[in-house]
């Protein structure tokens, strides 16, 4: 097998130790947190480890990468068997800036190209439980196709002040309402400065 760089060796060792300790491998995010590097950098290192024969692809699902070395194939790290693209995770949305302005982006993470149909798609981490009726949980990441319009019943990301939030769009009344699908929350009338940033087209859990 091709020789590893010091950092690649550290990451491979961390994956092996994590599997030994927990019985399952770390995710990309867990590796990044341990080494204090962005998920996109972790992805680059995993690509190199795969190319050098130390990791084996097992499809796109959580904890689905296997280690290969002299001891044989070991335990299942999130990875993609398909072509991947880097997708930005949007945090706070600064007023007056485009949604994908660098000031709004927390990091970029790899996703299979089949999940990202629009080149300017982005991820938004869901905060709170207001959309549980749609199967969207606190901490999930929604995949968003950027667009400034939507239809009645669409689940959308809207900008309210300097925050981006996920809600269902209700256009059946005199006013437009942003509707949480958790019945514990009440619909909110859209304000004049409320902007539609995009439509939710997918969901990533446990990234």
PDB file of C-alpha atoms in Angstrom:
ATOM      1  CA  UNK A   1       0.000   0.000   0.000  1.00  0.00           C
ATOM      2  CA  UNK A   2       1.104   3.556  -0.711  1.00  0.00           C
ATOM      3  CA  UNK A   3       2.717   5.448   2.164  1.00  0.00           C
ATOM      4  CA  UNK A   4       0.515   7.795   4.196  1.00  0.00           C
ATOM      5  CA  UNK A   5       1.160  11.352   5.291  1.00  0.00           C
ATOM      6  CA  UNK A   6       1.360  12.013   9.030  1.00  0.00           C
ATOM      7  CA  UNK A   7      -2.199  13.386   9.159  1.00  0.00           C
ATOM      8  CA  UNK A   8      -3.602  10.527   7.087  1.00  0.00           C
ATOM      9  CA  UNK A   9      -1.944   8.078   9.483  1.00  0.00           C
ATOM     10  CA  UNK A  10      -3.436   9.918  12.458  1.00  0.00           C
ATOM     11  CA  UNK A  11      -6.918   9.790  10.950  1.00  0.00           C
ATOM     12  CA  UNK A  12      -6.627   6.102  10.099  1.00  0.00           C
ATOM     13  CA  UNK A  13      -5.402   5.403  13.637  1.00  0.00           C
ATOM     14  CA  UNK A  14      -8.289   7.398  15.097  1.00  0.00           C
ATOM     15  CA  UNK A  15     -10.819   5.449  13.018  1.00  0.00           C
ATOM     16  CA  UNK A  16      -9.313   2.132  14.124  1.00  0.00           C
ATOM     17  CA  UNK A  17      -9.211   3.160  17.808  1.00  0.00           C
ATOM     18  CA  UNK A  18     -12.792   4.469  17.607  1.00  0.00           C
ATOM     19  CA  UNK A  19     -13.998   1.145  16.175  1.00  0.00           C
ATOM     20  CA  UNK A  20     -12.114  -0.808  18.859  1.00  0.00           C
ATOM     21  CA  UNK A  21     -13.656   1.350  21.592  1.00  0.00           C
ATOM     22  CA  UNK A  22     -17.233   1.707  20.344  1.00  0.00           C
ATOM     23  CA  UNK A  23     -17.772  -1.199  17.995  1.00  0.00           C
ATOM     24  CA  UNK A  24     -18.630   1.141  15.110  1.00  0.00           C
ATOM     25  CA  UNK A  25     -16.683   3.830  13.219  1.00  0.00           C
ATOM     26  CA  UNK A  26     -16.834   7.619  13.603  1.00  0.00           C
ATOM     27  CA  UNK A  27     -18.743   9.845  11.204  1.00  0.00           C
ATOM     28  CA  UNK A  28     -17.067  12.531   9.105  1.00  0.00           C
ATOM     29  CA  UNK A  29     -18.257  15.148  11.605  1.00  0.00           C
ATOM     30  CA  UNK A  30     -16.803  13.209  14.566  1.00  0.00           C
ATOM     31  CA  UNK A  31     -13.437  12.917  12.824  1.00  0.00           C
ATOM     32  CA  UNK A  32     -13.470  16.641  12.053  1.00  0.00           C
ATOM     33  CA  UNK A  33     -14.343  17.524  15.626  1.00  0.00           C
ATOM     34  CA  UNK A  34     -11.518  15.354  16.996  1.00  0.00           C
ATOM     35  CA  UNK A  35      -8.874  16.902  14.725  1.00  0.00           C
ATOM     36  CA  UNK A  36     -10.471  20.374  14.686  1.00  0.00           C
ATOM     37  CA  UNK A  37     -10.738  20.449  10.906  1.00  0.00           C
ATOM     38  CA  UNK A  38     -13.685  21.043   8.574  1.00  0.00           C
ATOM     39  CA  UNK A  39     -15.715  18.172   7.160  1.00  0.00           C
ATOM     40  CA  UNK A  40     -14.493  19.041   3.659  1.00  0.00           C
ATOM     41  CA  UNK A  41     -10.882  18.464   4.823  1.00  0.00           C
ATOM     42  CA  UNK A  42     -11.875  15.146   6.404  1.00  0.00           C
ATOM     43  CA  UNK A  43     -13.445  14.144   3.101  1.00  0.00           C
ATOM     44  CA  UNK A  44     -10.194  14.947   1.259  1.00  0.00           C
ATOM     45  CA  UNK A  45      -8.212  12.779   3.696  1.00  0.00           C
ATOM     46  CA  UNK A  46     -10.709   9.909   3.356  1.00  0.00           C
ATOM     47  CA  UNK A  47     -10.421  10.184  -0.434  1.00  0.00           C
ATOM     48  CA  UNK A  48      -6.633   9.894  -0.130  1.00  0.00           C
ATOM     49  CA  UNK A  49      -6.912   6.912   2.238  1.00  0.00           C
ATOM     50  CA  UNK A  50      -9.275   5.212  -0.182  1.00  0.00           C
ATOM     51  CA  UNK A  51      -7.014   5.961  -3.157  1.00  0.00           C
ATOM     52  CA  UNK A  52      -4.027   4.524  -1.291  1.00  0.00           C
ATOM     53  CA  UNK A  53      -5.912   1.325  -0.504  1.00  0.00           C
ATOM     54  CA  UNK A  54      -6.490   1.813   3.229  1.00  0.00           C
ATOM     55  CA  UNK A  55     -10.259   2.358   3.061  1.00  0.00           C
ATOM     56  CA  UNK A  56     -12.996   0.617   1.160  1.00  0.00           C
ATOM     57  CA  UNK A  57     -16.264   2.204  -0.015  1.00  0.00           C
ATOM     58  CA  UNK A  58     -19.488   0.616   1.178  1.00  0.00           C
ATOM     59  CA  UNK A  59     -22.137   2.924  -0.285  1.00  0.00           C
ATOM     60  CA  UNK A  60     -23.682   6.135   1.011  1.00  0.00           C
ATOM     61  CA  UNK A  61     -25.102   5.506   4.455  1.00  0.00           C
ATOM     62  CA  UNK A  62     -24.010   6.488   7.969  1.00  0.00           C
ATOM     63  CA  UNK A  63     -20.801   4.797   9.102  1.00  0.00           C
ATOM     64  CA  UNK A  64     -20.300   2.906   5.849  1.00  0.00           C
ATOM     65  CA  UNK A  65     -16.558   2.975   5.177  1.00  0.00           C
ATOM     66  CA  UNK A  66     -14.293   0.024   6.008  1.00  0.00           C
ATOM     67  CA  UNK A  67     -10.607  -0.019   6.895  1.00  0.00           C
ATOM     68  CA  UNK A  68      -8.314  -2.234   4.847  1.00  0.00           C
ATOM     69  CA  UNK A  69      -4.827  -3.125   6.006  1.00  0.00           C
ATOM     70  CA  UNK A  70      -2.605  -6.103   6.805  1.00  0.00           C
ATOM     71  CA  UNK A  71      -5.094  -7.245   9.431  1.00  0.00           C
ATOM     72  CA  UNK A  72      -7.813  -7.485   6.786  1.00  0.00           C
ATOM     73  CA  UNK A  73     -11.035  -5.569   6.389  1.00  0.00           C
ATOM     74  CA  UNK A  74     -12.452  -3.985   9.519  1.00  0.00           C
ATOM     75  CA  UNK A  75     -15.446  -2.336  10.809  1.00  0.00           C
ATOM     76  CA  UNK A  76     -17.793  -0.047   9.037  1.00  0.00           C
ATOM     77  CA  UNK A  77     -17.080   6.001   8.361  1.00  0.00           C
ATOM     78  CA  UNK A  78     -19.605   7.881   6.327  1.00  0.00           C
ATOM     79  CA  UNK A  79     -18.514   7.882   2.726  1.00  0.00           C
ATOM     80  CA  UNK A  80     -20.005   7.873  -0.723  1.00  0.00           C
ATOM     81  CA  UNK A  81     -19.732   5.201  -3.374  1.00  0.00           C
ATOM     82  CA  UNK A  82     -20.965   7.776  -5.840  1.00  0.00           C
ATOM     83  CA  UNK A  83     -19.555  11.016  -7.153  1.00  0.00           C
ATOM     84  CA  UNK A  84     -19.790  13.624  -4.406  1.00  0.00           C
ATOM     85  CA  UNK A  85     -20.085  17.402  -4.365  1.00  0.00           C
ATOM     86  CA  UNK A  86     -19.335  19.845  -1.576  1.00  0.00           C
ATOM     87  CA  UNK A  87     -22.482  21.535  -0.299  1.00  0.00           C
ATOM     88  CA  UNK A  88     -22.406  24.578   2.017  1.00  0.00           C
ATOM     89  CA  UNK A  89     -24.073  24.535   5.434  1.00  0.00           C
ATOM     90  CA  UNK A  90     -25.726  27.907   6.000  1.00  0.00           C
ATOM     91  CA  UNK A  91     -25.825  29.326   9.526  1.00  0.00           C
ATOM     92  CA  UNK A  92     -27.141  32.771  10.395  1.00  0.00           C
ATOM     93  CA  UNK A  93     -28.390  34.711   7.383  1.00  0.00           C
ATOM     94  CA  UNK A  94     -27.064  38.267   7.382  1.00  0.00           C
ATOM     95  CA  UNK A  95     -29.542  40.848   6.077  1.00  0.00           C
ATOM     96  CA  UNK A  96     -28.647  42.326   2.696  1.00  0.00           C
ATOM     97  CA  UNK A  97     -26.323  39.462   1.719  1.00  0.00           C
ATOM     98  CA  UNK A  98     -26.997  36.650  -0.775  1.00  0.00           C
ATOM     99  CA  UNK A  99     -27.860  33.370   0.946  1.00  0.00           C
ATOM    100  CA  UNK A 100     -24.564  31.776  -0.163  1.00  0.00           C
ATOM    101  CA  UNK A 101     -22.340  34.705   0.825  1.00  0.00           C
ATOM    102  CA  UNK A 102     -19.239  33.444   2.639  1.00  0.00           C
ATOM    103  CA  UNK A 103     -20.369  35.275   5.775  1.00  0.00           C
ATOM    104  CA  UNK A 104     -23.375  32.936   5.974  1.00  0.00           C
ATOM    105  CA  UNK A 105     -21.523  29.654   5.393  1.00  0.00           C
ATOM    106  CA  UNK A 106     -20.363  27.605   8.383  1.00  0.00           C
ATOM    107  CA  UNK A 107     -18.630  24.835   6.413  1.00  0.00           C
ATOM    108  CA  UNK A 108     -18.959  22.634   3.331  1.00  0.00           C
ATOM    109  CA  UNK A 109     -19.700  18.919   3.457  1.00  0.00           C
ATOM    110  CA  UNK A 110     -19.681  16.162   0.797  1.00  0.00           C
ATOM    111  CA  UNK A 111     -23.007  14.777  -0.472  1.00  0.00           C
ATOM    112  CA  UNK A 112     -23.774  12.334  -3.313  1.00  0.00           C
ATOM    113  CA  UNK A 113     -24.393  14.212  -6.534  1.00  0.00           C
ATOM    114  CA  UNK A 114     -27.750  12.454  -7.017  1.00  0.00           C
ATOM    115  CA  UNK A 115     -29.086  14.242  -3.913  1.00  0.00           C
ATOM    116  CA  UNK A 116     -27.991  17.668  -5.115  1.00  0.00           C
ATOM    117  CA  UNK A 117     -29.837  18.471  -8.343  1.00  0.00           C
ATOM    118  CA  UNK A 118     -29.182  22.234  -8.290  1.00  0.00           C
ATOM    119  CA  UNK A 119     -25.614  23.538  -8.294  1.00  0.00           C
ATOM    120  CA  UNK A 120     -26.446  26.228  -5.710  1.00  0.00           C
ATOM    121  CA  UNK A 121     -28.204  23.897  -3.270  1.00  0.00           C
ATOM    122  CA  UNK A 122     -27.342  24.317   0.387  1.00  0.00           C
ATOM    123  CA  UNK A 123     -27.914  22.654   3.757  1.00  0.00           C
ATOM    124  CA  UNK A 124     -29.596  24.240   6.756  1.00  0.00           C
ATOM    125  CA  UNK A 125     -29.444  22.709  10.228  1.00  0.00           C
ATOM    126  CA  UNK A 126     -32.878  22.536  11.801  1.00  0.00           C
ATOM    127  CA  UNK A 127     -33.181  24.009  15.277  1.00  0.00           C
ATOM    128  CA  UNK A 128     -36.195  23.075  17.384  1.00  0.00           C
ATOM    129  CA  UNK A 129     -39.116  20.679  17.013  1.00  0.00           C
ATOM    130  CA  UNK A 130     -41.649  22.817  15.132  1.00  0.00           C
ATOM    131  CA  UNK A 131     -41.570  20.593  12.004  1.00  0.00           C
ATOM    132  CA  UNK A 132     -41.773  17.121  13.558  1.00  0.00           C
ATOM    133  CA  UNK A 133     -45.126  16.530  11.843  1.00  0.00           C
ATOM    134  CA  UNK A 134     -43.199  16.435   8.560  1.00  0.00           C
ATOM    135  CA  UNK A 135     -40.547  14.103   9.967  1.00  0.00           C
ATOM    136  CA  UNK A 136     -38.026  16.932  10.330  1.00  0.00           C
ATOM    137  CA  UNK A 137     -36.320  16.727  13.718  1.00  0.00           C
ATOM    138  CA  UNK A 138     -34.112  19.025  15.771  1.00  0.00           C
ATOM    139  CA  UNK A 139     -30.531  18.712  14.501  1.00  0.00           C
ATOM    140  CA  UNK A 140     -31.477  17.382  11.053  1.00  0.00           C
ATOM    141  CA  UNK A 141     -30.037  19.050   7.957  1.00  0.00           C
ATOM    142  CA  UNK A 142     -32.487  19.892   5.175  1.00  0.00           C
ATOM    143  CA  UNK A 143     -31.324  20.058   1.558  1.00  0.00           C
ATOM    144  CA  UNK A 144     -32.589  23.296   0.049  1.00  0.00           C
ATOM    145  CA  UNK A 145     -33.021  24.206  -3.618  1.00  0.00           C
ATOM    146  CA  UNK A 146     -32.664  27.995  -3.826  1.00  0.00           C
ATOM    147  CA  UNK A 147     -35.673  29.793  -5.272  1.00  0.00           C
ATOM    148  CA  UNK A 148     -37.575  32.969  -4.447  1.00  0.00           C
ATOM    149  CA  UNK A 149     -41.063  31.496  -4.963  1.00  0.00           C
ATOM    150  CA  UNK A 150     -43.048  28.494  -3.732  1.00  0.00           C
ATOM    151  CA  UNK A 151     -46.470  26.877  -3.979  1.00  0.00           C
ATOM    152  CA  UNK A 152     -49.129  26.309  -1.349  1.00  0.00           C
ATOM    153  CA  UNK A 153     -48.138  23.343   0.817  1.00  0.00           C
ATOM    154  CA  UNK A 154     -44.412  23.480   0.022  1.00  0.00           C
ATOM    155  CA  UNK A 155     -41.935  23.196   2.881  1.00  0.00           C
ATOM    156  CA  UNK A 156     -39.654  26.178   2.510  1.00  0.00           C
ATOM    157  CA  UNK A 157     -36.760  28.011   4.114  1.00  0.00           C
ATOM    158  CA  UNK A 158     -37.582  31.648   4.773  1.00  0.00           C
ATOM    159  CA  UNK A 159     -35.559  34.538   6.117  1.00  0.00           C
ATOM    160  CA  UNK A 160     -37.076  36.371   9.060  1.00  0.00           C
ATOM    161  CA  UNK A 161     -34.835  39.191  10.285  1.00  0.00           C
ATOM    162  CA  UNK A 162     -31.357  37.565  10.307  1.00  0.00           C
ATOM    163  CA  UNK A 163     -32.567  34.002  10.897  1.00  0.00           C
ATOM    164  CA  UNK A 164     -33.447  31.259   8.430  1.00  0.00           C
ATOM    165  CA  UNK A 165     -36.303  28.971   9.456  1.00  0.00           C
ATOM    166  CA  UNK A 166     -38.094  25.943   7.976  1.00  0.00           C
ATOM    167  CA  UNK A 167     -41.898  26.095   7.706  1.00  0.00           C
ATOM    168  CA  UNK A 168     -44.793  24.871   5.562  1.00  0.00           C
ATOM    169  CA  UNK A 169     -46.283  27.518   3.288  1.00  0.00           C
ATOM    170  CA  UNK A 170     -50.033  28.156   3.589  1.00  0.00           C
ATOM    171  CA  UNK A 171     -51.438  30.351   0.807  1.00  0.00           C
ATOM    172  CA  UNK A 172     -55.077  29.309   1.212  1.00  0.00           C
ATOM    173  CA  UNK A 173     -56.172  32.363   3.199  1.00  0.00           C
ATOM    174  CA  UNK A 174     -56.190  36.112   2.676  1.00  0.00           C
ATOM    175  CA  UNK A 175     -52.684  36.272   4.140  1.00  0.00           C
ATOM    176  CA  UNK A 176     -49.696  33.987   3.663  1.00  0.00           C
ATOM    177  CA  UNK A 177     -48.945  31.908   6.759  1.00  0.00           C
ATOM    178  CA  UNK A 178     -45.818  30.014   7.804  1.00  0.00           C
ATOM    179  CA  UNK A 179     -47.085  26.830   9.402  1.00  0.00           C
ATOM    180  CA  UNK A 180     -45.209  24.603  11.879  1.00  0.00           C
ATOM    181  CA  UNK A 181     -46.315  20.981  11.432  1.00  0.00           C
ATOM    182  CA  UNK A 182     -45.979  20.276  15.151  1.00  0.00           C
ATOM    183  CA  UNK A 183     -49.469  21.038  16.560  1.00  0.00           C
ATOM    184  CA  UNK A 184     -47.870  22.489  19.698  1.00  0.00           C
ATOM    185  CA  UNK A 185     -46.967  25.586  17.658  1.00  0.00           C
ATOM    186  CA  UNK A 186     -49.246  28.133  15.996  1.00  0.00           C
ATOM    187  CA  UNK A 187     -49.063  29.349  12.376  1.00  0.00           C
ATOM    188  CA  UNK A 188     -47.352  32.702  11.884  1.00  0.00           C
ATOM    189  CA  UNK A 189     -48.451  35.306   9.337  1.00  0.00           C
ATOM    190  CA  UNK A 190     -45.643  36.189   6.938  1.00  0.00           C
ATOM    191  CA  UNK A 191     -44.282  39.684   7.508  1.00  0.00           C
ATOM    192  CA  UNK A 192     -43.577  42.154   4.687  1.00  0.00           C
ATOM    193  CA  UNK A 193     -39.827  41.559   5.033  1.00  0.00           C
ATOM    194  CA  UNK A 194     -40.124  37.745   5.030  1.00  0.00           C
ATOM    195  CA  UNK A 195     -38.190  36.274   2.086  1.00  0.00           C
ATOM    196  CA  UNK A 196     -38.410  32.787   0.621  1.00  0.00           C
ATOM    197  CA  UNK A 197     -34.851  31.464   0.277  1.00  0.00           C
ATOM    198  CA  UNK A 198     -35.632  28.052  -1.152  1.00  0.00           C
ATOM    199  CA  UNK A 199     -37.668  24.867  -1.146  1.00  0.00           C
ATOM    200  CA  UNK A 200     -36.771  21.861   1.016  1.00  0.00           C
ATOM    201  CA  UNK A 201     -36.084  18.924  -1.321  1.00  0.00           C
ATOM    202  CA  UNK A 202     -34.326  16.460   0.973  1.00  0.00           C
ATOM    203  CA  UNK A 203     -33.231  15.576   4.479  1.00  0.00           C
ATOM    204  CA  UNK A 204     -29.971  14.362   6.020  1.00  0.00           C
ATOM    205  CA  UNK A 205     -30.074  12.874   9.515  1.00  0.00           C
ATOM    206  CA  UNK A 206     -27.083  12.096  11.717  1.00  0.00           C
ATOM    207  CA  UNK A 207     -24.459  13.780   9.521  1.00  0.00           C
TER     208      UNK A 207
END
